[in-house]
mmCIF file of C-alpha atoms and ligand atoms in Angstrom:
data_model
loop_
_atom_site.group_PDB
_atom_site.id
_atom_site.type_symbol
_atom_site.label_atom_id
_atom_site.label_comp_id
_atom_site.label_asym_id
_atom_site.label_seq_id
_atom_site.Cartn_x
_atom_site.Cartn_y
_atom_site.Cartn_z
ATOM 1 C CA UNK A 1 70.279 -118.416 133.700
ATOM 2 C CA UNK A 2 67.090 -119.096 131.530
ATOM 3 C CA UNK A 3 66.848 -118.466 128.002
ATOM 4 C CA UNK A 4 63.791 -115.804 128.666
ATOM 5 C CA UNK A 5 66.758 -114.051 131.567
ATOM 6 C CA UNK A 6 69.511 -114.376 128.684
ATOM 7 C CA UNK A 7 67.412 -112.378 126.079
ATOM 8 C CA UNK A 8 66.092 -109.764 128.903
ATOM 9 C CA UNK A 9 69.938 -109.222 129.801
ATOM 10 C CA UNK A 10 70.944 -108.743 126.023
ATOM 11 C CA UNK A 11 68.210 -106.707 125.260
ATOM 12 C CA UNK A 12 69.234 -104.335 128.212
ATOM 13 C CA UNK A 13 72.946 -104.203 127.787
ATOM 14 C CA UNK A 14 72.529 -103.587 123.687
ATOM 15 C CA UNK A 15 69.684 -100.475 125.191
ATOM 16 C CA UNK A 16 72.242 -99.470 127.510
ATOM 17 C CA UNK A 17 74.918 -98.731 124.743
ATOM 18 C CA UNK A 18 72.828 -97.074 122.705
ATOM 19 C CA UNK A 19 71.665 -94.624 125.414
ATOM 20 C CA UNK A 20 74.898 -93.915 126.668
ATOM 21 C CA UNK A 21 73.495 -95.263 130.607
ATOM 22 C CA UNK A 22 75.386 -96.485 133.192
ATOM 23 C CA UNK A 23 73.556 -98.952 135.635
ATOM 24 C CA UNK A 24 74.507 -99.053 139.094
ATOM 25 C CA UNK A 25 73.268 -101.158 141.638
ATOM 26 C CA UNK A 26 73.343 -101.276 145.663
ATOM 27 C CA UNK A 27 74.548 -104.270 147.439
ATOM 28 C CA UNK A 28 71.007 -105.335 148.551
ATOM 29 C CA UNK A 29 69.841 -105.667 144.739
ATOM 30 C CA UNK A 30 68.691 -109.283 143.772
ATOM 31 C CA UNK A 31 71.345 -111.489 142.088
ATOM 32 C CA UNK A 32 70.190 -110.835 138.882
ATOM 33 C CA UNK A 33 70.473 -106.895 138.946
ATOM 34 C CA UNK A 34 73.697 -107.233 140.356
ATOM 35 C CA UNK A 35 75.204 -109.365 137.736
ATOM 36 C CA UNK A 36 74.129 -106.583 135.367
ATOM 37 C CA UNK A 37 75.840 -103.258 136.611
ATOM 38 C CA UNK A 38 78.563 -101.085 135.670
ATOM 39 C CA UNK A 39 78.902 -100.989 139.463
ATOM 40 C CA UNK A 40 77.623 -102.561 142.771
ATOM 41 C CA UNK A 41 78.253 -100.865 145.825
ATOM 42 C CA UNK A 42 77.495 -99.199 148.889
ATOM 43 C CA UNK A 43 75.354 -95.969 149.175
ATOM 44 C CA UNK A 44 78.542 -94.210 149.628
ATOM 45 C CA UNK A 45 80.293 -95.507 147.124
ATOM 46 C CA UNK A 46 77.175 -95.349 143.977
ATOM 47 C CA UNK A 47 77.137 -91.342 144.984
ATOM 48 C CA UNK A 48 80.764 -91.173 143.809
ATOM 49 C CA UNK A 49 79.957 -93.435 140.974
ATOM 50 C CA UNK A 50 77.269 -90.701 140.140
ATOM 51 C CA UNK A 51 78.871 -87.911 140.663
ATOM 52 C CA UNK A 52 81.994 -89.116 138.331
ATOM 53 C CA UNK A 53 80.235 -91.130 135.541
ATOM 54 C CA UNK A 54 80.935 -89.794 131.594
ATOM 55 C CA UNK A 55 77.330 -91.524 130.875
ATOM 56 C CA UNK A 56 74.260 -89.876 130.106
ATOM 57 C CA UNK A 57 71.829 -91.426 131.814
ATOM 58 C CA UNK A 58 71.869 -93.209 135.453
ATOM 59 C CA UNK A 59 69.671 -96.225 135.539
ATOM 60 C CA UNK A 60 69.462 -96.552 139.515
ATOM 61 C CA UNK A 61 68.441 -99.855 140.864
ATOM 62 C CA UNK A 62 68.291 -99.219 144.504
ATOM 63 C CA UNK A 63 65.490 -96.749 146.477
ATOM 64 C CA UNK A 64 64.304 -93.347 146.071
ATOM 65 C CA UNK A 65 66.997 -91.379 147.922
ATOM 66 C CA UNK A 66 69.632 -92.908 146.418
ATOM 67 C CA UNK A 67 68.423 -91.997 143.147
ATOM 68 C CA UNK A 68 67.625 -88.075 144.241
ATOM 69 C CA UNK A 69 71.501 -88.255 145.932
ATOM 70 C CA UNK A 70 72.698 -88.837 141.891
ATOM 71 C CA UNK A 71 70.159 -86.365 140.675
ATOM 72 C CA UNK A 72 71.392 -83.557 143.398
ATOM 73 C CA UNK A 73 75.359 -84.494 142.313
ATOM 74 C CA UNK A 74 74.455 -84.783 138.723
ATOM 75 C CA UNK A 75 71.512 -82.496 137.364
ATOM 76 C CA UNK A 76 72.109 -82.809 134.031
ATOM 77 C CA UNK A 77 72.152 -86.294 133.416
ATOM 78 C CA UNK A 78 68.893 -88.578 133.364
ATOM 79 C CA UNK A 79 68.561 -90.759 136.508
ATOM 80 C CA UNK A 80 66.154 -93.358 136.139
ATOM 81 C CA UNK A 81 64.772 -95.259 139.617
ATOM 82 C CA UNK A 82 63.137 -98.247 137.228
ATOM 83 C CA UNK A 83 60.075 -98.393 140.181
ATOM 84 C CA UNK A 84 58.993 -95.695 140.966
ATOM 85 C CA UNK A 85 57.620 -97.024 144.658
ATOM 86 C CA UNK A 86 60.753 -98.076 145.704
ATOM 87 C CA UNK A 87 61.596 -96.140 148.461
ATOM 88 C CA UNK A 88 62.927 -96.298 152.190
ATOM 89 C CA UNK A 89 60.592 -96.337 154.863
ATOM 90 C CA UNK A 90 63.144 -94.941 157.137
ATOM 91 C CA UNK A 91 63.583 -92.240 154.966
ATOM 92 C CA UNK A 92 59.496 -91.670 155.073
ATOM 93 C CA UNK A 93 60.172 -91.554 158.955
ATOM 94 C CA UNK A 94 61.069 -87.343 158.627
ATOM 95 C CA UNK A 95 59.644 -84.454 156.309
ATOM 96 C CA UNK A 96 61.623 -81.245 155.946
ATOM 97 C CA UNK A 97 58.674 -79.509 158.082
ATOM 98 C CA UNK A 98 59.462 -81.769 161.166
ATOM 99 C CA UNK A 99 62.699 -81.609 161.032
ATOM 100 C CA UNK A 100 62.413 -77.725 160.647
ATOM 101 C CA UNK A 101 60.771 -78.140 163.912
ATOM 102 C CA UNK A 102 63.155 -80.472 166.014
ATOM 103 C CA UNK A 103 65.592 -77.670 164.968
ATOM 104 C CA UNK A 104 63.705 -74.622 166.643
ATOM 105 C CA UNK A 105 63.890 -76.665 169.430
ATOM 106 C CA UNK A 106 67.559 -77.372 169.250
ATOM 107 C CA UNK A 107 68.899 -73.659 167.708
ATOM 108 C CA UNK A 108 72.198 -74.771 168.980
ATOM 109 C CA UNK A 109 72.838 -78.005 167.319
ATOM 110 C CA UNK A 110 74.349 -79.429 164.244
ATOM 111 C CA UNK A 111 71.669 -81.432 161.761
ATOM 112 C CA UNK A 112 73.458 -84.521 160.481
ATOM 113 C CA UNK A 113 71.577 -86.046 157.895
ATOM 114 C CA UNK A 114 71.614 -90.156 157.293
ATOM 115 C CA UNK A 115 71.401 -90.375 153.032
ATOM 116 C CA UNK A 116 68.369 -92.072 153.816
ATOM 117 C CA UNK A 117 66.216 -89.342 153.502
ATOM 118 C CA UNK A 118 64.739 -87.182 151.178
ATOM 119 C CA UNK A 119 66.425 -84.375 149.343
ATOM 120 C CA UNK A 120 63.922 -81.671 151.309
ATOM 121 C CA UNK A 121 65.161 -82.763 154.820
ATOM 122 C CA UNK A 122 68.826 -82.410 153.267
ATOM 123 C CA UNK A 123 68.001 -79.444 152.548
ATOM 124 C CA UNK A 124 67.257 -78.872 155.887
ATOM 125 C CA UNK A 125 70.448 -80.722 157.285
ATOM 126 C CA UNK A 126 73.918 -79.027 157.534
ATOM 127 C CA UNK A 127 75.824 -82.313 156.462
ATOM 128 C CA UNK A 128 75.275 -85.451 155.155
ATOM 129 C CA UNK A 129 76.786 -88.851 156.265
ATOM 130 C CA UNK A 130 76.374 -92.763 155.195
ATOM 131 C CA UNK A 131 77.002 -95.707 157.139
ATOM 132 C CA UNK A 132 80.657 -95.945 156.224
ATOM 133 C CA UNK A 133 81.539 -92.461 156.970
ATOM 134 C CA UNK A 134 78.874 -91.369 160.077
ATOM 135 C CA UNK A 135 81.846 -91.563 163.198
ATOM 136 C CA UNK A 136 84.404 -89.389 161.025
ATOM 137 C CA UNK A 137 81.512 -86.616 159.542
ATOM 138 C CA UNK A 138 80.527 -86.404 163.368
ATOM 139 C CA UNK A 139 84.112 -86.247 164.481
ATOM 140 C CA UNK A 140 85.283 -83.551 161.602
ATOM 141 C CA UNK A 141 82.675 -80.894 163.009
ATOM 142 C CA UNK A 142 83.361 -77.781 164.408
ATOM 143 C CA UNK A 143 80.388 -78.721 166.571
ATOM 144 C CA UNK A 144 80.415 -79.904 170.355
ATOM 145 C CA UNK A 145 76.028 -80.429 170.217
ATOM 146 C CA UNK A 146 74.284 -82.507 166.877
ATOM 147 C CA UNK A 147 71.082 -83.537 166.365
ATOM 148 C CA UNK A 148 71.151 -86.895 164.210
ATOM 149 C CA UNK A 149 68.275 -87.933 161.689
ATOM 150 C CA UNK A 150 66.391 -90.163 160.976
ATOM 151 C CA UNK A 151 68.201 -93.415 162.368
ATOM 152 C CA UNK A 152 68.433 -93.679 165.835
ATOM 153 C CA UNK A 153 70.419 -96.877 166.206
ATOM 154 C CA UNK A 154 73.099 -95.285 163.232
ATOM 155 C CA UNK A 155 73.025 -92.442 165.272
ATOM 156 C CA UNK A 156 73.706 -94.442 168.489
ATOM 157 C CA UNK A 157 76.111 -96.339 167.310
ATOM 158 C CA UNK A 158 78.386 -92.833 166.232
ATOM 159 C CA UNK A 159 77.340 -91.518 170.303
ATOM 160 C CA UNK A 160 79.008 -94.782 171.340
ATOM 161 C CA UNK A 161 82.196 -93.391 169.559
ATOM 162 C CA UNK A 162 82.507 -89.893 169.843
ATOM 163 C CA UNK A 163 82.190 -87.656 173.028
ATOM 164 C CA UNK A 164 79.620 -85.066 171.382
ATOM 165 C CA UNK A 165 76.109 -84.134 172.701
ATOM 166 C CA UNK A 166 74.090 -86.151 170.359
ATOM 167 C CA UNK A 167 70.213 -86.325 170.288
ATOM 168 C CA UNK A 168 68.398 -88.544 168.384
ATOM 169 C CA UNK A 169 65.768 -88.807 165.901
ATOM 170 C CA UNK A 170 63.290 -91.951 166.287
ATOM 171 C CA UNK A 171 63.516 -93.427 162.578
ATOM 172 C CA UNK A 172 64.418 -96.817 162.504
ATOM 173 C CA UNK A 173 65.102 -99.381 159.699
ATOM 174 C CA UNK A 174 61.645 -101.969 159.404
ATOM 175 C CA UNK A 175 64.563 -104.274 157.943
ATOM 176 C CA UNK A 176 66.790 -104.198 160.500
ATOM 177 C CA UNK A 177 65.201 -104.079 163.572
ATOM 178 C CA UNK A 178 63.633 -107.388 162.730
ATOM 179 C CA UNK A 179 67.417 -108.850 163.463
ATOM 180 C CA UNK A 180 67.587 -109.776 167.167
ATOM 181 C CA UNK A 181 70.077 -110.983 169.232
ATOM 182 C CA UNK A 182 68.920 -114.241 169.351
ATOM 183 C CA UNK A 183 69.524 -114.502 165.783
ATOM 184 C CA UNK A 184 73.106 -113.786 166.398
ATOM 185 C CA UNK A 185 73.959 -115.982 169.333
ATOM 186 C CA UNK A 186 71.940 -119.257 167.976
ATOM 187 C CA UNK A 187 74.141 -118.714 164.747
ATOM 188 C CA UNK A 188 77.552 -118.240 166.844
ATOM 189 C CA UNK A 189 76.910 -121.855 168.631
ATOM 190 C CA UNK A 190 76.768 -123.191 165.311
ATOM 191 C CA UNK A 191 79.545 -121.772 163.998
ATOM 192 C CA UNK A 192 81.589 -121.425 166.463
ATOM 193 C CA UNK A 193 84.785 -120.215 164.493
ATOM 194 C CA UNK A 194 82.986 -117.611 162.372
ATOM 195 C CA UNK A 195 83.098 -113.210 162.367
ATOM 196 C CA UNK A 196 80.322 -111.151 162.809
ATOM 197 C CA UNK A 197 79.937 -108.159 160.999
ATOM 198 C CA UNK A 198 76.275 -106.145 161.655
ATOM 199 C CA UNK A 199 75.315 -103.081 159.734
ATOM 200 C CA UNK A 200 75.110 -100.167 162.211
ATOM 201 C CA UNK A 201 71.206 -99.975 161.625
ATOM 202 C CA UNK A 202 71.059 -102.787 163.740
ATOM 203 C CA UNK A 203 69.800 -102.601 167.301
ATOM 204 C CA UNK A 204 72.690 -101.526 169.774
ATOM 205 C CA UNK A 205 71.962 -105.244 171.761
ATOM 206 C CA UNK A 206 72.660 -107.081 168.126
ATOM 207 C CA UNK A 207 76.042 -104.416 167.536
ATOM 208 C CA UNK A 208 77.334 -105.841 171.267
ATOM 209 C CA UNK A 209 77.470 -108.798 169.439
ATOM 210 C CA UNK A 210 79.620 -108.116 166.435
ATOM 211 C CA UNK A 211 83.657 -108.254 165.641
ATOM 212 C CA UNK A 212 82.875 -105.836 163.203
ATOM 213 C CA UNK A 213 79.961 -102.933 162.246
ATOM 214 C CA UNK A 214 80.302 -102.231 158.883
ATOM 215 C CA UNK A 215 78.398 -100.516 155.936
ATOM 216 C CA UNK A 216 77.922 -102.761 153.277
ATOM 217 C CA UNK A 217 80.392 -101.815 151.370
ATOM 218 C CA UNK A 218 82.753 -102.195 154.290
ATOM 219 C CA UNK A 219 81.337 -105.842 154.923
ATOM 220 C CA UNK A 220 82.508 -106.953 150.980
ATOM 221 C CA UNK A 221 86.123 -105.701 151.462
ATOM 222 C CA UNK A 222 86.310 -107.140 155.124
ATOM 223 C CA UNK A 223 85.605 -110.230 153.325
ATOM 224 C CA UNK A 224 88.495 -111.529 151.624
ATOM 225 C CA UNK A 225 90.861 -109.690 154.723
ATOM 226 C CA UNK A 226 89.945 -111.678 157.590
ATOM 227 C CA UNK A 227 91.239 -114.955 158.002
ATOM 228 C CA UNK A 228 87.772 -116.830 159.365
ATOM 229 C CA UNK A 229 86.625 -118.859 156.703
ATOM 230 C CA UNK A 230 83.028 -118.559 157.970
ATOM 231 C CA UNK A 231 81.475 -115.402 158.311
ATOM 232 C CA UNK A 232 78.138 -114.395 159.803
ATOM 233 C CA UNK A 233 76.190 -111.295 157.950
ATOM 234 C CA UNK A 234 73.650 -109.181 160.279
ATOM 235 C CA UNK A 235 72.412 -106.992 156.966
ATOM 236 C CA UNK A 236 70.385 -107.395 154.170
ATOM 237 C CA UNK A 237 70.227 -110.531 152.744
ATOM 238 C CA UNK A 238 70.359 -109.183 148.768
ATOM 239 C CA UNK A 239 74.368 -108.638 149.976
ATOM 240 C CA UNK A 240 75.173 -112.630 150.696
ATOM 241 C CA UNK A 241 74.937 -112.836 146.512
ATOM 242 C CA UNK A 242 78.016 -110.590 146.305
ATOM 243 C CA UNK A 243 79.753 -111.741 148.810
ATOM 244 C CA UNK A 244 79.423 -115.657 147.804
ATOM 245 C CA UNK A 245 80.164 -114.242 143.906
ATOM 246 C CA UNK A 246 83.415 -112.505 145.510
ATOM 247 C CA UNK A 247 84.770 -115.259 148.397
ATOM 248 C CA UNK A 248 83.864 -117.942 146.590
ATOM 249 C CA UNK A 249 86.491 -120.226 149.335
ATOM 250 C CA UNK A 250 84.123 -118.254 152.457
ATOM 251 C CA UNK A 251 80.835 -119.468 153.505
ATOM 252 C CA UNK A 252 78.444 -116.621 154.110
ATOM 253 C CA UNK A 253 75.618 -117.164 156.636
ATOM 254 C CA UNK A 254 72.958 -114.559 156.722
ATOM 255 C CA UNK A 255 71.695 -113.736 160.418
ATOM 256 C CA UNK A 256 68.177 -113.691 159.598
ATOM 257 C CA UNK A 257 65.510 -114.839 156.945
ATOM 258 C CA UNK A 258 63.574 -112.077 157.861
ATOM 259 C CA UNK A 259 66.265 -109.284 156.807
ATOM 260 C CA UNK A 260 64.749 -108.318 153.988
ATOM 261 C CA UNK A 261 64.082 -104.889 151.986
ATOM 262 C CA UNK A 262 61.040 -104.985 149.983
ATOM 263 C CA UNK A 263 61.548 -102.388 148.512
ATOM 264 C CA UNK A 264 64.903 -103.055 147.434
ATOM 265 C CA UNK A 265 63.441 -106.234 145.987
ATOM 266 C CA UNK A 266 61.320 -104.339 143.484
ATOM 267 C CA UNK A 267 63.550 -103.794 140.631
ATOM 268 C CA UNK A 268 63.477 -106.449 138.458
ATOM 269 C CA UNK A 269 65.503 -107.086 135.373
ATOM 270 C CA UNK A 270 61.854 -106.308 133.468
ATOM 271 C CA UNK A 271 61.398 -103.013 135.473
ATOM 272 C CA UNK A 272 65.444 -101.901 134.435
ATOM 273 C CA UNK A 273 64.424 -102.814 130.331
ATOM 274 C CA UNK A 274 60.901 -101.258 130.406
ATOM 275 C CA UNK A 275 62.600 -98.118 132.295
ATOM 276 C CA UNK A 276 65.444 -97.774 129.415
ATOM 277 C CA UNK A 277 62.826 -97.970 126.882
ATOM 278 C CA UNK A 278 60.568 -95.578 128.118
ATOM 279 C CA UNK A 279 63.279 -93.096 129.819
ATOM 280 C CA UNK A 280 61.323 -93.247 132.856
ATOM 281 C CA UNK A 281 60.328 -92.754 135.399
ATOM 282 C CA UNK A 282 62.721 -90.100 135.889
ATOM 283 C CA UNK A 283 63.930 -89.031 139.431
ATOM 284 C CA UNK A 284 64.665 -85.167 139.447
ATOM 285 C CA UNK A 285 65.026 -82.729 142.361
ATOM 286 C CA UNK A 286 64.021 -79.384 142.115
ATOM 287 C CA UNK A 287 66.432 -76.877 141.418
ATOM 288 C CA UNK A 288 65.818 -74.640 144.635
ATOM 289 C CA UNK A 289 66.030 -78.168 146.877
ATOM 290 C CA UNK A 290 68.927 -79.617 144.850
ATOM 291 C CA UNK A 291 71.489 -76.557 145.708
ATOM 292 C CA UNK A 292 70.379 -76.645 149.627
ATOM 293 C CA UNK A 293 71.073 -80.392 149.747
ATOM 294 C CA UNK A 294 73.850 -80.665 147.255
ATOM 295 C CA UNK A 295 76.117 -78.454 150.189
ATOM 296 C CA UNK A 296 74.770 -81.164 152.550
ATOM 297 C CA UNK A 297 76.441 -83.738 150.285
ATOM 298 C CA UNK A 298 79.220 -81.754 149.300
ATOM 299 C CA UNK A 299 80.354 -81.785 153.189
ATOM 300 C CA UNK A 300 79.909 -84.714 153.326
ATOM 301 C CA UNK A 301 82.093 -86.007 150.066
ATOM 302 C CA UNK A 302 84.913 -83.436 150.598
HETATM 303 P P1 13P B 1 74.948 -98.890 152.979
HETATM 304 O O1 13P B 1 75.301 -97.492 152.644
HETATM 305 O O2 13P B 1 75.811 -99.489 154.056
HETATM 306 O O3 13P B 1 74.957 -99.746 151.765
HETATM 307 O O4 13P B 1 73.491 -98.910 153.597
HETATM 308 C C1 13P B 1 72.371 -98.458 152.892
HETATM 309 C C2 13P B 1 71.139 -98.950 153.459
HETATM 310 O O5 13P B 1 70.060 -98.619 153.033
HETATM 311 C C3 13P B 1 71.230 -99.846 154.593
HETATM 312 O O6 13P B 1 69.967 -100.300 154.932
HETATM 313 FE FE1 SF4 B 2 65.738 -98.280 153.874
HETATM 314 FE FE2 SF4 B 2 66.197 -100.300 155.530
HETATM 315 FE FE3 SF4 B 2 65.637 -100.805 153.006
HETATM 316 FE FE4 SF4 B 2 67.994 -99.725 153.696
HETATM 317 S S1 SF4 B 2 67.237 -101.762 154.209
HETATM 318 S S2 SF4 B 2 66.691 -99.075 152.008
HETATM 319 S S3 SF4 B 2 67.340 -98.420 155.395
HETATM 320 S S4 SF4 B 2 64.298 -99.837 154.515
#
């Protein structure tokens, strides 16, 4: 680490304590913000962080709905997103008024709602899911017909597995889809002994290809189970620090140098100190909004 990096990261931890924060951090977060946090984890796993944290404040260095997700479970703590234009394009891909729509169309079905979206469309959504849980929210309804938002290929994936009506919403992850199969079998030539494991945003053509399809959180304790020494990673490449940091015996080979969230990529440790000094900017969902999507969430966690 450079001297400049070893000051930043004293200056934020001493900050930290005296503002009673917690920093948590999603798997795709550079190196550096990793290394950091109180936690690193999946989008599953940082809304239970959230929701069961003594702290104060909530410095969030991931995107824009997983900040709002803390702020819905935890309204009276500070959550801090330290850029404010980090958010998730999928997530852009539906507004509470479309969705409001789709449903008119579909009185009959039951709105599952990817986290990746704004707190307004979980409003709008009777539960919530994440990539590790999608298949067993699906499965635990009381509901034969669904209509899944925004990620078609999540959504996909949890038709291939469950015998429900399921219609789809045409979001899509700009990271993800740039992972093609091609990637996958050049890379299984190579290393001809490794695993797969693909995140289930991934096209369905790049999941055929996989020995496992796995959140991100699911792909770092898959890690140390499986015996193959090598493993191939269809995600995010922010995730390959972790894993390396964790499995330090594995090699890690990321499917793609294009898998990358630029958004993700925009908190910086300089971003995380200015945002603890300046207690902002400040993620906060409306009160009205909150309640609607906090029973979306709720589901979901219980
Ligand atoms: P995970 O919940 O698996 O970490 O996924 C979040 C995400 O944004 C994937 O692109
Ligand atoms: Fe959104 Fe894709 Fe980035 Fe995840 S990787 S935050 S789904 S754009």
């Amino acid at each position: 680490m450079e001297n400049r990096d070893v000051k930043l990261v004293e200056e934020i931890l001493s900050l930290k304590r005296e503002r009673n924060a917690v920093i948590l951090a999603h798997n795709y977060q550079l190196g550096e913000v990793q290394d950091i946090a109180d936690f690193v984890g999946d989008s599953l796993e940082l809304s239970q962080d959230a929701a069961k944290t003594k702290a104060e404040v909530i410095v969030f260095c991931g995107v824009q709905f997983m900040a709002e997700t803390a702020s819905i479970l935890c309204p009276d703590k500070v959550v801090l997103l330290p850029d404010i234009h980090a958010g998730c394009p999928m997530a852009d891909m539906i507004t509470a008024e479309s969705l409001r729509e789709r449903k008119r169309e579909l009185p009959d079905a039951t709105v599952v709602c990817y986290v990746n979206s704004s707190a307004e469309v979980k409003a709008e959504s009777d539960v919530c899911c994440t990539s590790a849980n999608a298949v067993k929210v699906v499965e635990s309804l009381d509901a034969e017909e669904i209509l899944f938002v925004p990620d078609q290929y999540l959504g996909h994936y949890v038709s291939t597995k469950s015998d429900k009506k399921i219609s789809l919403w045409p979001g899509f992850c700009p990271t993800h889809i740039r992972i093609q199969p091609q990637d996958i079998i050049k890379l299984k030539k190579e290393y001809t002994q490794a695993k797969v494991v693909v995140h289930p945003e991934c096209r369905p053509e790049v999941i055929a290809l996989a020995d496992e399809v796995l959140s991100t959180g699911g792909m770092c304790r898959f890690a140390p189970k499986t015996e193959a020494k090598e493993i191939i990673v269809g995600t995010e490449m922010g995730i390959i620090h972790r894993l390396r940091k964790e499995n330090p015996g594995k090699r890690f080979i990321s499917v793609s140098e294009q898998a990358i969230c630029p958004t993700m990529k925009l908190i910086t440790l300089e971003s995380i100190l200015c945002s603890l000094e300046e207690m902002a900017p400040e993620v906060k969902v409306p009160e009205d909004i909150r309640l609607r999507a906090k029973a979306a969430v709720d589901k979901m966690l219980n």
